[in-house]
mmCIF file of N, CA and C in Angstrom:
data_model
loop_
_atom_site.group_PDB
_atom_site.id
_atom_site.type_symbol
_atom_site.label_atom_id
_atom_site.label_comp_id
_atom_site.label_asym_id
_atom_site.label_seq_id
_atom_site.Cartn_x
_atom_site.Cartn_y
_atom_site.Cartn_z
ATOM 1 N N UNK A 1 -44.963 -110.179 27.951
ATOM 2 C CA UNK A 1 -46.072 -110.052 27.023
ATOM 3 C C UNK A 1 -47.085 -111.138 27.339
ATOM 4 N N UNK A 2 -48.138 -110.803 27.989
ATOM 5 C CA UNK A 2 -49.173 -111.771 28.344
ATOM 6 C C UNK A 2 -50.324 -111.684 27.346
ATOM 7 N N UNK A 3 -50.772 -112.847 26.918
ATOM 8 C CA UNK A 3 -51.914 -112.899 26.023
ATOM 9 C C UNK A 3 -53.201 -112.835 26.830
ATOM 10 N N UNK A 4 -54.242 -112.384 26.178
ATOM 11 C CA UNK A 4 -55.562 -112.295 26.796
ATOM 12 C C UNK A 4 -56.461 -113.374 26.202
ATOM 13 N N UNK A 5 -57.594 -113.653 26.835
ATOM 14 C CA UNK A 5 -58.537 -114.610 26.236
ATOM 15 C C UNK A 5 -58.975 -114.203 24.830
ATOM 16 N N UNK A 6 -59.047 -112.899 24.575
ATOM 17 C CA UNK A 6 -59.406 -112.439 23.231
ATOM 18 C C UNK A 6 -58.325 -112.828 22.221
ATOM 19 N N UNK A 7 -57.055 -112.761 22.645
ATOM 20 C CA UNK A 7 -55.956 -113.164 21.771
ATOM 21 C C UNK A 7 -56.062 -114.651 21.427
ATOM 22 N N UNK A 8 -56.361 -115.463 22.429
ATOM 23 C CA UNK A 8 -56.494 -116.904 22.201
ATOM 24 C C UNK A 8 -57.668 -117.181 21.273
ATOM 25 N N UNK A 9 -58.758 -116.477 21.435
ATOM 26 C CA UNK A 9 -59.912 -116.643 20.545
ATOM 27 C C UNK A 9 -59.540 -116.294 19.115
ATOM 28 N N UNK A 10 -58.790 -115.225 18.955
ATOM 29 C CA UNK A 10 -58.366 -114.798 17.613
ATOM 30 C C UNK A 10 -57.415 -115.821 16.994
ATOM 31 N N UNK A 11 -56.466 -116.333 17.764
ATOM 32 C CA UNK A 11 -55.535 -117.342 17.267
ATOM 33 C C UNK A 11 -56.301 -118.606 16.879
ATOM 34 N N UNK A 12 -57.240 -119.013 17.709
ATOM 35 C CA UNK A 12 -58.052 -120.198 17.413
ATOM 36 C C UNK A 12 -58.861 -119.991 16.139
ATOM 37 N N UNK A 13 -59.402 -118.814 15.970
ATOM 38 C CA UNK A 13 -60.187 -118.518 14.758
ATOM 39 C C UNK A 13 -59.290 -118.566 13.525
ATOM 40 N N UNK A 14 -58.080 -118.003 13.613
ATOM 41 C CA UNK A 14 -57.153 -118.021 12.483
ATOM 42 C C UNK A 14 -56.705 -119.442 12.149
ATOM 43 N N UNK A 15 -56.562 -120.276 13.175
ATOM 44 C CA UNK A 15 -56.146 -121.668 12.976
ATOM 45 C C UNK A 15 -57.331 -122.579 12.681
ATOM 46 N N UNK A 16 -58.515 -122.001 12.613
ATOM 47 C CA UNK A 16 -59.748 -122.753 12.360
ATOM 48 C C UNK A 16 -59.962 -123.836 13.419
ATOM 49 N N UNK A 17 -59.713 -123.463 14.696
ATOM 50 C CA UNK A 17 -59.930 -124.367 15.817
ATOM 51 C C UNK A 17 -61.199 -123.964 16.546
ATOM 52 N N UNK A 18 -61.980 -124.942 16.905
ATOM 53 C CA UNK A 18 -63.193 -124.700 17.682
ATOM 54 C C UNK A 18 -62.904 -125.146 19.105
ATOM 55 N N UNK A 19 -62.480 -124.201 19.948
ATOM 56 C CA UNK A 19 -62.090 -124.524 21.318
ATOM 57 C C UNK A 19 -63.225 -124.241 22.289
ATOM 58 N N UNK A 20 -63.445 -125.197 23.195
ATOM 59 C CA UNK A 20 -64.399 -124.972 24.277
ATOM 60 C C UNK A 20 -63.748 -124.022 25.284
ATOM 61 N N UNK A 21 -64.526 -123.489 26.210
ATOM 62 C CA UNK A 21 -64.008 -122.484 27.150
ATOM 63 C C UNK A 21 -62.879 -123.043 28.013
ATOM 64 N N UNK A 22 -62.990 -124.300 28.470
ATOM 65 C CA UNK A 22 -61.917 -124.869 29.285
ATOM 66 C C UNK A 22 -60.657 -125.113 28.452
ATOM 67 N N UNK A 23 -60.836 -125.426 27.156
ATOM 68 C CA UNK A 23 -59.684 -125.584 26.262
ATOM 69 C C UNK A 23 -59.010 -124.232 26.025
ATOM 70 N N UNK A 24 -59.812 -123.174 25.883
ATOM 71 C CA UNK A 24 -59.241 -121.842 25.702
ATOM 72 C C UNK A 24 -58.457 -121.418 26.931
ATOM 73 N N UNK A 25 -58.976 -121.736 28.114
ATOM 74 C CA UNK A 25 -58.281 -121.397 29.347
ATOM 75 C C UNK A 25 -56.945 -122.130 29.426
ATOM 76 N N UNK A 26 -56.954 -123.425 29.104
ATOM 77 C CA UNK A 26 -55.718 -124.206 29.113
ATOM 78 C C UNK A 26 -54.745 -123.688 28.066
ATOM 79 N N UNK A 27 -55.244 -123.340 26.895
ATOM 80 C CA UNK A 27 -54.396 -122.817 25.820
ATOM 81 C C UNK A 27 -53.785 -121.478 26.217
ATOM 82 N N UNK A 28 -54.556 -120.642 26.883
ATOM 83 C CA UNK A 28 -54.054 -119.349 27.352
ATOM 84 C C UNK A 28 -52.887 -119.554 28.306
ATOM 85 N N UNK A 29 -53.034 -120.490 29.234
ATOM 86 C CA UNK A 29 -51.963 -120.779 30.187
ATOM 87 C C UNK A 29 -50.728 -121.298 29.464
ATOM 88 N N UNK A 30 -50.913 -122.233 28.553
ATOM 89 C CA UNK A 30 -49.789 -122.813 27.824
ATOM 90 C C UNK A 30 -49.062 -121.770 26.980
ATOM 91 N N UNK A 31 -49.818 -120.941 26.272
ATOM 92 C CA UNK A 31 -49.192 -119.911 25.430
ATOM 93 C C UNK A 31 -48.456 -118.878 26.276
ATOM 94 N N UNK A 32 -49.050 -118.461 27.383
ATOM 95 C CA UNK A 32 -48.369 -117.494 28.247
ATOM 96 C C UNK A 32 -47.100 -118.091 28.849
ATOM 97 N N UNK A 33 -47.137 -119.384 29.223
ATOM 98 C CA UNK A 33 -45.928 -120.043 29.720
ATOM 99 C C UNK A 33 -44.855 -120.095 28.644
ATOM 100 N N UNK A 34 -45.268 -120.400 27.419
ATOM 101 C CA UNK A 34 -44.320 -120.441 26.302
ATOM 102 C C UNK A 34 -43.670 -119.078 26.079
ATOM 103 N N UNK A 35 -44.484 -118.027 26.043
ATOM 104 C CA UNK A 35 -43.927 -116.696 25.815
ATOM 105 C C UNK A 35 -43.057 -116.237 26.981
ATOM 106 N N UNK A 36 -43.330 -116.715 28.180
ATOM 107 C CA UNK A 36 -42.465 -116.396 29.321
ATOM 108 C C UNK A 36 -41.083 -117.010 29.117
ATOM 109 N N UNK A 37 -41.034 -118.225 28.599
ATOM 110 C CA UNK A 37 -39.748 -118.855 28.297
ATOM 111 C C UNK A 37 -39.011 -118.081 27.213
ATOM 112 N N UNK A 38 -39.734 -117.652 26.183
ATOM 113 C CA UNK A 38 -39.128 -116.877 25.101
ATOM 114 C C UNK A 38 -38.541 -115.575 25.649
ATOM 115 N N UNK A 39 -39.262 -114.907 26.536
ATOM 116 C CA UNK A 39 -38.767 -113.664 27.123
ATOM 117 C C UNK A 39 -37.502 -113.907 27.940
ATOM 118 N N UNK A 40 -37.444 -115.010 28.683
ATOM 119 C CA UNK A 40 -36.234 -115.348 29.444
ATOM 120 C C UNK A 40 -35.057 -115.573 28.496
ATOM 121 N N UNK A 41 -35.313 -116.249 27.385
ATOM 122 C CA UNK A 41 -34.244 -116.505 26.424
ATOM 123 C C UNK A 41 -33.769 -115.212 25.769
ATOM 124 N N UNK A 42 -34.687 -114.294 25.511
ATOM 125 C CA UNK A 42 -34.312 -113.015 24.919
ATOM 126 C C UNK A 42 -33.447 -112.186 25.864
ATOM 127 N N UNK A 43 -33.623 -112.394 27.168
ATOM 128 C CA UNK A 43 -32.882 -111.607 28.151
ATOM 129 C C UNK A 43 -31.415 -112.032 28.255
ATOM 130 N N UNK A 44 -31.074 -113.197 27.746
ATOM 131 C CA UNK A 44 -29.694 -113.689 27.828
ATOM 132 C C UNK A 44 -28.840 -112.946 26.808
ATOM 133 N N UNK A 45 -27.678 -112.450 27.263
ATOM 134 C CA UNK A 45 -26.748 -111.748 26.377
ATOM 135 C C UNK A 45 -25.958 -112.778 25.580
ATOM 136 N N UNK A 46 -26.201 -112.842 24.279
ATOM 137 C CA UNK A 46 -25.510 -113.800 23.418
ATOM 138 C C UNK A 46 -24.519 -113.120 22.483
ATOM 139 N N UNK A 47 -24.215 -111.854 22.744
ATOM 140 C CA UNK A 47 -23.243 -111.183 21.885
ATOM 141 C C UNK A 47 -21.882 -111.858 22.069
ATOM 142 N N UNK A 48 -21.207 -112.071 20.976
ATOM 143 C CA UNK A 48 -19.911 -112.719 21.022
ATOM 144 C C UNK A 48 -19.976 -114.233 21.022
ATOM 145 N N UNK A 49 -21.166 -114.804 20.980
ATOM 146 C CA UNK A 49 -21.311 -116.258 20.939
ATOM 147 C C UNK A 49 -21.591 -116.656 19.495
ATOM 148 N N UNK A 50 -20.726 -117.498 18.963
ATOM 149 C CA UNK A 50 -20.899 -117.933 17.575
ATOM 150 C C UNK A 50 -22.077 -118.903 17.486
ATOM 151 N N UNK A 51 -22.902 -118.773 16.455
ATOM 152 C CA UNK A 51 -24.026 -119.697 16.309
ATOM 153 C C UNK A 51 -23.537 -121.113 16.034
ATOM 154 N N UNK A 52 -24.264 -122.087 16.532
ATOM 155 C CA UNK A 52 -23.932 -123.490 16.335
ATOM 156 C C UNK A 52 -24.853 -124.087 15.288
ATOM 157 N N UNK A 53 -24.304 -124.920 14.419
ATOM 158 C CA UNK A 53 -25.169 -125.604 13.481
ATOM 159 C C UNK A 53 -25.721 -126.876 14.090
ATOM 160 N N UNK A 54 -25.142 -127.312 15.188
ATOM 161 C CA UNK A 54 -25.668 -128.423 15.975
ATOM 162 C C UNK A 54 -25.193 -128.237 17.411
ATOM 163 N N UNK A 55 -26.001 -128.527 18.393
ATOM 164 C CA UNK A 55 -25.579 -128.363 19.784
ATOM 165 C C UNK A 55 -24.371 -129.220 20.137
ATOM 166 N N UNK A 56 -24.181 -130.324 19.436
ATOM 167 C CA UNK A 56 -23.045 -131.191 19.730
ATOM 168 C C UNK A 56 -21.711 -130.523 19.454
ATOM 169 N N UNK A 57 -21.689 -129.543 18.548
ATOM 170 C CA UNK A 57 -20.421 -128.896 18.225
ATOM 171 C C UNK A 57 -19.877 -128.080 19.399
ATOM 172 N N UNK A 58 -20.682 -127.851 20.425
ATOM 173 C CA UNK A 58 -20.194 -127.142 21.614
ATOM 174 C C UNK A 58 -19.334 -128.043 22.481
ATOM 175 N N UNK A 59 -19.501 -129.363 22.365
ATOM 176 C CA UNK A 59 -18.759 -130.272 23.240
ATOM 177 C C UNK A 59 -17.784 -131.175 22.496
ATOM 178 N N UNK A 60 -17.882 -131.277 21.180
ATOM 179 C CA UNK A 60 -16.967 -132.115 20.412
ATOM 180 C C UNK A 60 -16.915 -131.624 18.980
ATOM 181 N N UNK A 61 -15.841 -132.023 18.271
ATOM 182 C CA UNK A 61 -15.736 -131.670 16.860
ATOM 183 C C UNK A 61 -16.725 -132.504 16.058
ATOM 184 N N UNK A 62 -17.508 -131.833 15.263
ATOM 185 C CA UNK A 62 -18.502 -132.515 14.451
ATOM 186 C C UNK A 62 -18.211 -132.192 13.001
ATOM 187 N N UNK A 63 -18.039 -133.223 12.211
ATOM 188 C CA UNK A 63 -17.880 -133.012 10.775
ATOM 189 C C UNK A 63 -19.155 -133.456 10.097
ATOM 190 N N UNK A 64 -19.587 -132.671 9.159
ATOM 191 C CA UNK A 64 -20.817 -133.004 8.441
ATOM 192 C C UNK A 64 -20.557 -134.160 7.487
ATOM 193 N N UNK A 65 -21.380 -135.161 7.581
ATOM 194 C CA UNK A 65 -21.269 -136.308 6.690
ATOM 195 C C UNK A 65 -22.311 -136.156 5.601
ATOM 196 N N UNK A 66 -21.891 -135.623 4.491
ATOM 197 C CA UNK A 66 -22.815 -135.396 3.391
ATOM 198 C C UNK A 66 -22.617 -136.463 2.333
ATOM 199 N N UNK A 67 -23.701 -136.914 1.763
ATOM 200 C CA UNK A 67 -23.576 -137.892 0.692
ATOM 201 C C UNK A 67 -23.197 -137.179 -0.594
ATOM 202 N N UNK A 68 -22.664 -137.945 -1.509
ATOM 203 C CA UNK A 68 -22.301 -137.384 -2.800
ATOM 204 C C UNK A 68 -23.574 -136.965 -3.537
ATOM 205 N N UNK A 69 -23.547 -135.823 -4.141
ATOM 206 C CA UNK A 69 -24.691 -135.322 -4.889
ATOM 207 C C UNK A 69 -24.675 -135.955 -6.272
ATOM 208 N N UNK A 70 -25.356 -137.076 -6.401
ATOM 209 C CA UNK A 70 -25.361 -137.805 -7.660
ATOM 210 C C UNK A 70 -26.797 -138.161 -8.021
ATOM 211 N N UNK A 71 -27.074 -138.239 -9.306
ATOM 212 C CA UNK A 71 -28.398 -138.619 -9.800
ATOM 213 C C UNK A 71 -28.609 -140.093 -9.483
ATOM 214 N N UNK A 72 -29.741 -140.397 -8.839
ATOM 215 C CA UNK A 72 -30.009 -141.785 -8.482
ATOM 216 C C UNK A 72 -31.218 -142.361 -9.222
ATOM 217 N N UNK A 73 -31.998 -141.510 -9.850
ATOM 218 C CA UNK A 73 -33.158 -141.973 -10.603
ATOM 219 C C UNK A 73 -33.143 -141.344 -11.988
ATOM 220 N N UNK A 74 -33.633 -142.104 -12.934
ATOM 221 C CA UNK A 74 -33.678 -141.569 -14.293
ATOM 222 C C UNK A 74 -34.907 -140.686 -14.473
ATOM 223 N N UNK A 75 -34.879 -139.874 -15.488
ATOM 224 C CA UNK A 75 -35.990 -138.984 -15.804
ATOM 225 C C UNK A 75 -36.883 -139.698 -16.816
ATOM 226 N N UNK A 76 -37.990 -140.263 -16.352
ATOM 227 C CA UNK A 76 -38.904 -140.992 -17.217
ATOM 228 C C UNK A 76 -40.241 -140.254 -17.228
ATOM 229 N N UNK A 77 -40.306 -139.205 -18.026
ATOM 230 C CA UNK A 77 -41.483 -138.351 -18.050
ATOM 231 C C UNK A 77 -42.739 -139.121 -18.440
ATOM 232 N N UNK A 78 -42.628 -140.023 -19.400
ATOM 233 C CA UNK A 78 -43.821 -140.773 -19.841
ATOM 234 C C UNK A 78 -44.410 -141.572 -18.687
ATOM 235 N N UNK A 79 -43.564 -142.233 -17.911
ATOM 236 C CA UNK A 79 -44.053 -143.014 -16.771
ATOM 237 C C UNK A 79 -44.650 -142.104 -15.706
ATOM 238 N N UNK A 80 -44.049 -140.945 -15.495
ATOM 239 C CA UNK A 80 -44.553 -140.010 -14.488
ATOM 240 C C UNK A 80 -45.878 -139.381 -14.899
ATOM 241 N N UNK A 81 -46.113 -139.238 -16.170
ATOM 242 C CA UNK A 81 -47.323 -138.580 -16.651
ATOM 243 C C UNK A 81 -48.493 -139.550 -16.824
ATOM 244 N N UNK A 82 -48.271 -140.856 -16.668
ATOM 245 C CA UNK A 82 -49.337 -141.835 -16.888
ATOM 246 C C UNK A 82 -50.532 -141.627 -15.972
ATOM 247 N N UNK A 83 -50.313 -141.215 -14.738
ATOM 248 C CA UNK A 83 -51.435 -141.057 -13.813
ATOM 249 C C UNK A 83 -51.980 -139.633 -13.783
ATOM 250 N N UNK A 84 -51.530 -138.779 -14.678
ATOM 251 C CA UNK A 84 -52.018 -137.400 -14.710
ATOM 252 C C UNK A 84 -53.436 -137.369 -15.266
ATOM 253 N N UNK A 85 -54.380 -136.760 -14.542
ATOM 254 C CA UNK A 85 -55.741 -136.689 -15.059
ATOM 255 C C UNK A 85 -55.847 -135.807 -16.301
ATOM 256 N N UNK A 86 -54.987 -134.798 -16.371
ATOM 257 C CA UNK A 86 -54.961 -133.928 -17.550
ATOM 258 C C UNK A 86 -53.530 -133.463 -17.772
ATOM 259 N N UNK A 87 -53.108 -133.462 -19.018
ATOM 260 C CA UNK A 87 -51.748 -133.040 -19.330
ATOM 261 C C UNK A 87 -51.704 -132.412 -20.710
ATOM 262 N N UNK A 88 -50.663 -131.628 -20.902
ATOM 263 C CA UNK A 88 -50.455 -131.002 -22.204
ATOM 264 C C UNK A 88 -48.977 -130.721 -22.357
ATOM 265 N N UNK A 89 -48.395 -131.166 -23.443
ATOM 266 C CA UNK A 89 -46.974 -130.967 -23.738
ATOM 267 C C UNK A 89 -46.066 -131.439 -22.594
ATOM 268 N N UNK A 90 -46.418 -132.545 -21.961
ATOM 269 C CA UNK A 90 -45.604 -133.094 -20.892
ATOM 270 C C UNK A 90 -45.731 -132.383 -19.561
ATOM 271 N N UNK A 91 -46.753 -131.553 -19.413
ATOM 272 C CA UNK A 91 -46.974 -130.821 -18.170
ATOM 273 C C UNK A 91 -48.330 -131.189 -17.591
ATOM 274 N N UNK A 92 -48.427 -131.211 -16.252
ATOM 275 C CA UNK A 92 -49.699 -131.452 -15.586
ATOM 276 C C UNK A 92 -50.589 -130.230 -15.752
ATOM 277 N N UNK A 93 -51.850 -130.460 -16.072
ATOM 278 C CA UNK A 93 -52.831 -129.373 -16.103
ATOM 279 C C UNK A 93 -53.655 -129.459 -14.830
ATOM 280 N N UNK A 94 -53.770 -128.354 -14.138
ATOM 281 C CA UNK A 94 -54.508 -128.309 -12.872
ATOM 282 C C UNK A 94 -55.549 -127.200 -12.971
ATOM 283 N N UNK A 95 -56.616 -127.296 -12.152
ATOM 284 C CA UNK A 95 -57.624 -126.237 -12.175
ATOM 285 C C UNK A 95 -57.057 -124.924 -11.628
ATOM 286 N N UNK A 96 -57.551 -123.845 -12.146
ATOM 287 C CA UNK A 96 -57.144 -122.528 -11.682
ATOM 288 C C UNK A 96 -57.752 -122.296 -10.303
ATOM 289 N N UNK A 97 -56.905 -121.941 -9.309
ATOM 290 C CA UNK A 97 -57.400 -121.732 -7.965
ATOM 291 C C UNK A 97 -57.293 -120.275 -7.518
ATOM 292 N N UNK A 98 -56.564 -119.466 -8.250
ATOM 293 C CA UNK A 98 -56.431 -118.049 -7.931
ATOM 294 C C UNK A 98 -56.950 -117.243 -9.100
ATOM 295 N N UNK A 99 -57.820 -116.312 -8.789
ATOM 296 C CA UNK A 99 -58.391 -115.494 -9.873
ATOM 297 C C UNK A 99 -57.741 -114.139 -9.902
#
């Protein structure tokens, strides 16, 4: 799947990037190289291979070291609301952005 200069222009427009022509050319090359790698990876048969949660588990036993799920800070709503520009009933009031 090769991208065209029009594709790069469209991606740049969606990302709100203002690319010069030489930047678009370089971006086209980079994106096409990236998608070539993705296509190579898709071609590899991975059926029967269990997913790894970390690459290290392929070479050694890895145990997850999780911390205890405990409350470490108190709930001080009054202190948290002090810097609120507008509030009501302990809630932040924000301007409506979706109509």
